[in-house]
Tab-separated table of C-alpha atoms in Angstrom:
chain	number	residue	atom	x	y	z
A	1	MET	CA	0.040	0.044	0.076
A	2	ILE	CA	1.572	3.211	-0.950
A	3	ASP	CA	1.609	5.993	1.648
A	4	PHE	CA	2.281	10.272	1.119
A	5	PRO	CA	2.294	13.103	3.146
A	6	ASN	CA	-1.198	14.013	4.038
A	7	LEU	CA	-0.353	17.608	2.630
A	8	GLY	CA	0.824	18.260	-1.077
A	9	MET	CA	1.175	21.078	-3.259
A	10	GLY	CA	-0.373	21.279	-6.471
A	11	THR	CA	1.493	22.815	-9.027
A	12	ALA	CA	-0.755	24.111	-11.825
A	13	PRO	CA	-0.756	27.532	-10.553
A	14	ILE	CA	2.935	27.789	-10.788
A	15	GLY	CA	2.358	26.947	-14.323
A	16	ASN	CA	0.948	30.366	-14.913
A	17	LEU	CA	-2.783	29.409	-14.199
A	18	TYR	CA	-4.903	32.061	-14.776
A	19	ARG	CA	-2.413	34.711	-14.614
A	20	VAL	CA	1.863	35.038	-15.732
A	21	VAL	CA	3.895	34.268	-12.710
A	22	SER	CA	7.331	34.484	-12.964
A	23	ASP	CA	10.008	32.233	-12.115
A	24	ALA	CA	10.862	34.100	-8.854
A	25	GLU	CA	7.660	34.073	-7.592
A	26	ALA	CA	7.604	30.334	-8.565
A	27	ARG	CA	11.122	29.549	-7.059
A	28	ALA	CA	9.776	31.423	-4.014
A	29	THR	CA	6.832	29.513	-3.653
A	30	LEU	CA	8.855	26.242	-4.232
A	31	ASP	CA	11.463	27.231	-1.523
A	32	ALA	CA	8.749	28.164	1.078
A	33	ALA	CA	7.156	24.707	0.671
A	34	PHE	CA	10.230	23.025	1.201
A	35	ALA	CA	11.128	25.177	4.175
A	36	ALA	CA	7.777	24.399	5.726
A	37	GLY	CA	8.352	20.690	5.357
A	38	ILE	CA	5.740	19.802	2.198
A	39	ALA	CA	7.612	16.698	0.810
A	40	TYR	CA	4.533	15.748	-1.873
A	41	PHE	CA	4.236	17.583	-5.031
A	42	ASP	CA	1.820	16.709	-7.960
A	43	THR	CA	2.349	18.275	-11.317
A	44	ALA	CA	1.358	17.294	-14.699
A	45	PRO	CA	2.276	18.247	-18.307
A	46	HIS	CA	-0.275	19.918	-18.666
A	47	TYR	CA	0.724	22.203	-16.572
A	48	GLY	CA	2.216	25.404	-18.048
A	49	PHE	CA	2.764	22.780	-21.169
A	50	GLY	CA	5.826	22.045	-19.233
A	51	LEU	CA	6.496	24.825	-17.299
A	52	ALA	CA	5.592	23.640	-14.075
A	53	GLU	CA	7.098	19.998	-14.028
A	54	ARG	CA	10.263	22.465	-15.506
A	55	ARG	CA	10.365	24.908	-12.401
A	56	LEU	CA	9.656	22.117	-9.759
A	57	GLY	CA	12.404	19.847	-11.339
A	58	ALA	CA	14.660	22.781	-10.909
A	59	ALA	CA	13.774	22.801	-7.469
A	60	LEU	CA	13.984	19.332	-6.394
A	61	ALA	CA	17.402	19.161	-7.933
A	62	GLU	CA	18.871	21.697	-5.080
A	63	HIS	CA	16.053	20.930	-1.801
A	64	ASP	CA	15.848	16.963	-2.790
A	65	PRO	CA	18.891	15.722	-4.528
A	66	GLN	CA	18.116	12.344	-2.816
A	67	GLY	CA	14.979	12.348	-4.007
A	68	ARG	CA	13.151	11.856	-0.728
A	69	ALA	CA	10.211	14.079	-1.962
A	70	ARG	CA	7.370	12.936	-3.208
A	71	VAL	CA	5.908	13.430	-6.580
A	72	SER	CA	3.768	12.257	-9.174
A	73	THR	CA	2.828	13.651	-12.779
A	74	LYS	CA	0.622	12.450	-15.279
A	75	VAL	CA	0.174	11.256	-18.824
A	76	GLY	CA	-2.885	11.749	-21.027
A	77	ARG	CA	-1.351	14.884	-22.948
A	78	LEU	CA	1.739	14.743	-25.738
A	79	LEU	CA	3.169	18.488	-25.875
A	80	ARG	CA	3.768	19.271	-29.546
A	81	PRO	CA	5.581	22.746	-30.454
A	82	THR	CA	3.303	25.687	-31.363
A	83	ASP	CA	3.743	29.352	-32.189
A	84	ALA	CA	0.928	30.350	-30.441
A	85	GLN	CA	1.235	32.745	-27.261
A	86	GLY	CA	-1.192	34.179	-24.670
A	87	GLU	CA	-3.452	32.469	-23.004
A	88	ARG	CA	-4.047	28.875	-23.554
A	89	HIS	CA	-6.430	26.379	-22.027
A	90	GLY	CA	-6.346	28.489	-18.586
A	91	PHE	CA	-2.745	28.996	-18.615
A	92	VAL	CA	-1.163	32.370	-19.677
A	93	ASP	CA	2.183	32.465	-21.225
A	94	ALA	CA	3.689	29.110	-21.067
A	95	ASP	CA	5.745	27.342	-22.614
A	96	PRO	CA	5.578	26.769	-26.583
A	97	PHE	CA	3.476	24.001	-26.741
A	98	GLU	CA	0.397	23.189	-27.323
A	99	PRO	CA	-1.232	19.522	-25.233
A	100	HIS	CA	-2.921	16.886	-27.626
A	101	PHE	CA	-4.832	13.975	-25.830
A	102	ASP	CA	-3.318	10.591	-26.212
A	103	TYR	CA	-3.556	7.699	-23.947
A	104	GLY	CA	-2.181	5.024	-26.229
A	105	HIS	CA	0.756	2.949	-25.343
A	106	ASP	CA	3.548	4.866	-26.878
A	107	ALA	CA	2.474	8.161	-26.076
A	108	VAL	CA	2.124	7.183	-22.409
A	109	LEU	CA	5.624	6.355	-22.683
A	110	ARG	CA	6.885	9.328	-24.739
A	111	SER	CA	4.751	11.442	-22.104
A	112	PHE	CA	6.750	9.779	-19.324
A	113	GLU	CA	9.881	9.919	-20.396
A	114	SER	CA	9.603	13.547	-21.097
A	115	SER	CA	8.183	14.505	-17.470
A	116	GLN	CA	11.101	12.385	-16.379
A	117	LYS	CA	13.834	15.251	-17.787
A	118	ARG	CA	12.109	18.208	-17.050
A	119	LEU	CA	11.902	17.297	-13.369
A	120	ARG	CA	15.106	15.478	-13.656
A	121	ARG	CA	14.140	12.407	-11.953
A	122	ASP	CA	14.803	8.714	-12.775
A	123	ARG	CA	11.824	7.452	-11.260
A	124	ILE	CA	8.189	9.253	-10.190
A	125	ASP	CA	6.345	7.845	-7.157
A	126	LEU	CA	3.078	8.094	-8.833
A	127	LEU	CA	1.694	8.379	-12.256
A	128	LEU	CA	-1.597	9.073	-12.959
A	129	ALA	CA	-3.829	9.333	-16.484
A	130	HIS	CA	-5.076	12.678	-16.486
A	131	ASP	CA	-8.616	14.062	-17.306
A	132	ILE	CA	-9.959	11.053	-18.789
A	133	GLY	CA	-13.701	10.565	-18.722
A	134	ARG	CA	-16.880	11.560	-20.820
A	135	LEU	CA	-16.909	14.937	-18.707
A	136	THR	CA	-13.739	15.822	-20.107
A	137	HIS	CA	-14.200	14.384	-23.949
A	138	GLY	CA	-17.875	14.078	-24.412
A	139	ASP	CA	-18.719	12.147	-27.547
A	140	ALA	CA	-14.517	11.034	-27.896
A	141	HIS	CA	-14.796	9.505	-24.981
A	142	ASP	CA	-15.082	5.683	-25.545
A	143	ASP	CA	-12.053	6.065	-27.976
A	144	HIS	CA	-10.058	7.529	-25.540
A	145	LEU	CA	-10.696	5.050	-22.995
A	146	ALA	CA	-10.411	2.376	-25.470
A	147	ALA	CA	-6.722	3.655	-26.069
A	148	PHE	CA	-5.986	3.530	-22.885
A	149	LEU	CA	-7.458	0.347	-21.936
A	150	ASP	CA	-5.592	-1.000	-25.177
A	151	GLY	CA	-2.375	0.249	-24.495
A	152	GLY	CA	-1.827	2.859	-21.921
A	153	TYR	CA	-2.873	1.340	-18.697
A	154	ARG	CA	-0.400	-1.718	-19.921
A	155	ALA	CA	2.465	0.901	-20.227
A	156	MET	CA	1.867	2.261	-16.773
A	157	ARG	CA	1.756	-1.229	-15.294
A	158	ASP	CA	5.008	-2.228	-17.130
A	159	LEU	CA	6.786	1.200	-15.554
A	160	ARG	CA	5.882	-0.014	-12.419
A	161	ASP	CA	7.051	-3.178	-12.916
A	162	ALA	CA	10.213	-1.876	-14.006
A	163	GLY	CA	10.583	0.304	-11.116
A	164	ALA	CA	10.554	3.594	-12.709
A	165	ILE	CA	7.310	4.240	-10.881
A	166	GLY	CA	6.160	3.585	-7.814
A	167	ALA	CA	2.407	3.375	-8.445
A	168	ILE	CA	-0.371	3.662	-10.965
A	169	GLY	CA	-3.845	5.355	-11.238
A	170	ILE	CA	-6.039	8.271	-12.481
A	171	GLY	CA	-6.212	11.912	-11.578
A	172	VAL	CA	-9.585	13.499	-12.689
A	173	ASN	CA	-12.279	15.733	-11.324
A	174	GLU	CA	-15.746	13.370	-12.563
A	175	VAL	CA	-16.497	10.332	-10.007
A	176	ALA	CA	-18.233	8.693	-12.817
A	177	ILE	CA	-14.683	7.440	-14.432
A	178	CYS	CA	-13.281	6.411	-11.173
A	179	HIS	CA	-16.097	3.081	-11.148
A	180	GLU	CA	-16.004	2.466	-14.665
A	181	LEU	CA	-12.365	2.148	-14.124
A	182	LEU	CA	-12.384	-0.124	-10.979
A	183	ASP	CA	-15.087	-1.977	-12.863
A	184	ARG	CA	-12.112	-2.865	-15.396
A	185	VAL	CA	-8.408	-2.557	-14.195
A	186	GLU	CA	-6.486	-2.449	-10.944
A	187	LEU	CA	-5.426	0.625	-9.633
A	188	ASP	CA	-3.124	1.981	-6.250
A	189	ALA	CA	-4.630	5.321	-6.248
A	190	ILE	CA	-7.032	7.939	-7.347
A	191	LEU	CA	-6.758	11.527	-7.285
A	192	ILE	CA	-9.976	13.265	-7.171
A	193	ALA	CA	-10.277	17.162	-7.341
A	194	GLY	CA	-13.318	19.214	-5.445
A	195	ARG	CA	-15.309	16.030	-5.322
A	196	TYR	CA	-14.779	15.148	-1.701
A	197	THR	CA	-14.470	19.069	-0.503
A	198	LEU	CA	-16.248	20.823	2.515
A	199	LEU	CA	-18.915	22.117	-0.164
A	200	ASP	CA	-19.342	19.258	-2.679
A	201	ARG	CA	-19.645	15.330	-0.890
A	202	GLY	CA	-20.344	13.797	-4.458
A	203	ALA	CA	-16.828	11.024	-4.091
A	204	GLU	CA	-18.542	9.951	-0.727
A	205	GLU	CA	-19.487	6.041	-2.320
A	206	LEU	CA	-16.362	6.292	-4.385
A	207	LEU	CA	-14.366	6.424	-1.182
A	208	ASP	CA	-16.168	3.614	0.567
A	209	ARG	CA	-15.215	1.788	-2.752
A	210	CYS	CA	-12.213	2.267	-2.905
A	211	ALA	CA	-11.512	1.282	1.056
A	212	SER	CA	-13.105	-2.068	-0.088
A	213	ALA	CA	-10.754	-2.457	-3.091
A	214	ASP	CA	-7.732	-1.308	-0.891
A	215	VAL	CA	-7.208	2.184	-3.837
A	216	ARG	CA	-5.871	5.231	-1.546
A	217	VAL	CA	-7.376	8.750	-2.523
A	218	ILE	CA	-5.499	12.099	-2.919
A	219	VAL	CA	-8.133	15.130	-2.829
A	220	GLY	CA	-7.157	18.012	-4.862
A	221	GLY	CA	-8.884	21.234	-4.917
A	222	PRO	CA	-10.022	21.634	-1.728
A	223	TYR	CA	-11.810	24.750	-2.230
A	224	ASN	CA	-13.448	24.093	-5.147
A	225	SER	CA	-11.785	26.707	-7.029
A	226	GLY	CA	-10.982	29.337	-4.132
A	227	ILE	CA	-14.930	29.778	-3.243
A	228	VAL	CA	-14.247	28.856	0.461
A	229	ALA	CA	-10.150	29.465	0.511
A	230	ARG	CA	-10.911	32.948	1.957
A	231	ASP	CA	-13.976	33.145	4.161
A	232	LEU	CA	-16.536	33.989	1.452
A	233	SER	CA	-14.396	36.967	0.611
A	234	GLY	CA	-13.889	38.700	-3.004
A	235	PRO	CA	-15.108	37.321	-6.136
A	236	LEU	CA	-16.342	33.922	-5.557
A	237	HIS	CA	-15.525	31.015	-8.101
A	238	PHE	CA	-16.974	27.410	-7.567
A	239	ASP	CA	-15.262	24.927	-10.433
A	240	TYR	CA	-14.256	27.560	-12.451
A	241	ALA	CA	-17.624	29.239	-12.488
A	242	ALA	CA	-19.865	31.758	-10.669
A	243	PRO	CA	-21.552	29.893	-7.994
A	244	ASP	CA	-25.406	29.131	-8.392
A	245	ALA	CA	-27.705	29.906	-5.407
A	246	VAL	CA	-27.486	26.873	-3.894
A	247	ILE	CA	-23.595	26.299	-3.648
A	248	LEU	CA	-23.987	29.980	-1.954
A	249	ALA	CA	-26.699	28.611	0.896
A	250	ARG	CA	-24.566	25.964	1.484
A	251	ALA	CA	-21.155	28.330	1.650
A	252	HIS	CA	-22.851	30.948	3.611
A	253	ALA	CA	-24.559	28.050	6.089
A	254	MET	CA	-20.980	26.106	6.677
A	255	ALA	CA	-19.124	30.015	6.944
A	256	ALA	CA	-21.574	30.952	10.053
A	257	LEU	CA	-20.886	27.833	11.392
A	258	CYS	CA	-17.335	27.972	11.361
A	259	ARG	CA	-17.622	31.810	12.686
A	260	ASP	CA	-19.497	30.379	15.980
A	261	ALA	CA	-17.008	28.149	16.718
A	262	GLY	CA	-14.063	30.622	16.293
A	263	VAL	CA	-12.651	28.368	13.138
A	264	ALA	CA	-11.724	29.753	9.752
A	265	LEU	CA	-13.727	28.231	7.177
A	266	PRO	CA	-10.769	28.055	4.714
A	267	ALA	CA	-8.994	25.801	7.901
A	268	ALA	CA	-12.020	23.488	7.830
A	269	ALA	CA	-12.487	22.983	4.061
A	270	LEU	CA	-8.554	21.941	3.863
A	271	GLN	CA	-8.849	19.797	6.841
A	272	PHE	CA	-12.010	18.051	6.050
A	273	PRO	CA	-11.053	15.692	3.750
A	274	LEU	CA	-8.249	14.316	6.048
A	275	ARG	CA	-10.698	13.092	8.365
A	276	HIS	CA	-11.734	10.032	5.584
A	277	PRO	CA	-9.568	7.265	6.394
A	278	GLN	CA	-8.886	6.329	3.173
A	279	VAL	CA	-7.847	10.068	1.715
A	280	MET	CA	-3.575	10.091	2.387
A	281	ALA	CA	-3.237	13.796	1.221
A	282	VAL	CA	-5.094	16.855	0.279
A	283	ILE	CA	-3.344	19.118	-2.205
A	284	PRO	CA	-4.099	22.471	-2.387
A	285	GLY	CA	-2.829	24.237	-5.015
A	286	LEU	CA	-0.435	27.379	-4.279
A	287	VAL	CA	1.427	29.837	-5.701
A	288	GLY	CA	3.644	32.614	-3.545
A	289	ALA	CA	4.844	32.296	-0.266
A	290	ASP	CA	1.963	33.091	1.858
A	291	GLN	CA	-0.214	30.618	0.979
A	292	VAL	CA	2.631	27.945	1.891
A	293	HIS	CA	2.284	29.726	4.945
A	294	ASP	CA	-1.519	29.969	5.137
A	295	THR	CA	-1.539	26.345	4.173
A	296	ILE	CA	0.500	25.480	6.998
A	297	ALA	CA	-1.366	27.100	9.341
A	298	ARG	CA	-4.674	25.850	8.465
A	299	LEU	CA	-3.416	22.519	8.812
A	300	GLY	CA	-2.656	23.373	11.781
A	301	ALA	CA	-5.451	24.576	13.033
A	302	SER	CA	-7.408	23.652	16.381
A	303	ILE	CA	-10.979	22.476	15.064
A	304	PRO	CA	-13.452	21.388	18.110
A	305	ASP	CA	-14.854	18.031	17.175
A	306	THR	CA	-18.624	19.510	17.475
A	307	LEU	CA	-18.303	21.287	14.510
A	308	TRP	CA	-17.753	18.670	11.959
A	309	PRO	CA	-21.056	16.988	12.398
A	310	ALA	CA	-23.040	20.706	12.587
A	311	LEU	CA	-21.320	21.162	8.917
A	312	ASP	CA	-22.463	17.688	7.843
A	313	ALA	CA	-25.766	18.652	8.806
A	314	ALA	CA	-25.617	22.085	7.003
A	315	ALA	CA	-24.258	19.979	4.048
A	316	ARG	CA	-27.370	17.806	3.795
A	317	ALA	CA	-29.716	21.079	4.894
A	318	HIS	CA	-28.606	22.348	1.489
A	319	PRO	CA	-28.104	19.578	-1.463
A	320	LEU	CA	-26.391	19.849	-4.467
A	321	ALA	CA	-27.602	18.800	-7.098
A	322	LYS	CA	-26.081	15.719	-8.751
A	323	ALA	CA	-24.371	17.571	-11.849
A	324	HIS	CA	-22.567	19.476	-9.532
A	325	SER	CA	-20.650	16.517	-8.202
A	326	HIS	CA	-20.038	15.144	-11.952
A	327	ALA	CA	-21.110	12.038	-11.038
């Protein structure tokens, strides 16, 4: 059974997600993470089209030459050179490549080899098939799933058997594909983003199934695109869009409960996923040393045991439509 530190750093923000992040700011973020004791980093070729992996690789070479920190990266997209500039797929002024989906055997091997070079590591702790599922691919889902089952999955298993990676899994933000693949193949881990959070409990049944199958779970997106990252202040987003009335009602009810208990809402949001025994890590995306310091403080914040059942009751009182949980 694989085991990672319970706090990791998601690296999409240092891949210039939504805004340009300078090399200096990205490096300051990583320096602060290492100084704070963060020893797990999740990345992907898609994050800045190689930029996040390059930046992480440079920091790993300096701070972790012995390879003690855990690293997960992903396959499923190949990067091809492009002259396009500006914002692309949510990343701003990133590296000059365009991502193309390919879950086939040879594509997985090529993607992994390129990630090894950018990360400056011969061995990767966890390799995840990225964004596979009908939510992402629509009518093309069946073809991509067939490519993965017919070749890409075998390539990942072969890499694991050869010792080049420690474990294999998927990194997704929809629940249905997790069940679909658990019906078909063996996985060591599932990274599920945004679906087991304080606001969205859509993966509860999945976690129970993972417990039965001995599949470890990593939770990404604990703040659901930031709506509960700042005590409901400033412009609010839930899963990359404006929250609807039901989401807002649930969030405000939970914020009131946290306020009455003397607890910061973001601290409850960060700690919530780790209360499930099958969740081995939560990985908020971080950029800036201040976010690193805030995250460490939130993880260590004291939360009364009585608050959790109250928050659960608030979730039941404001049920989300099934569509919110991408199930």
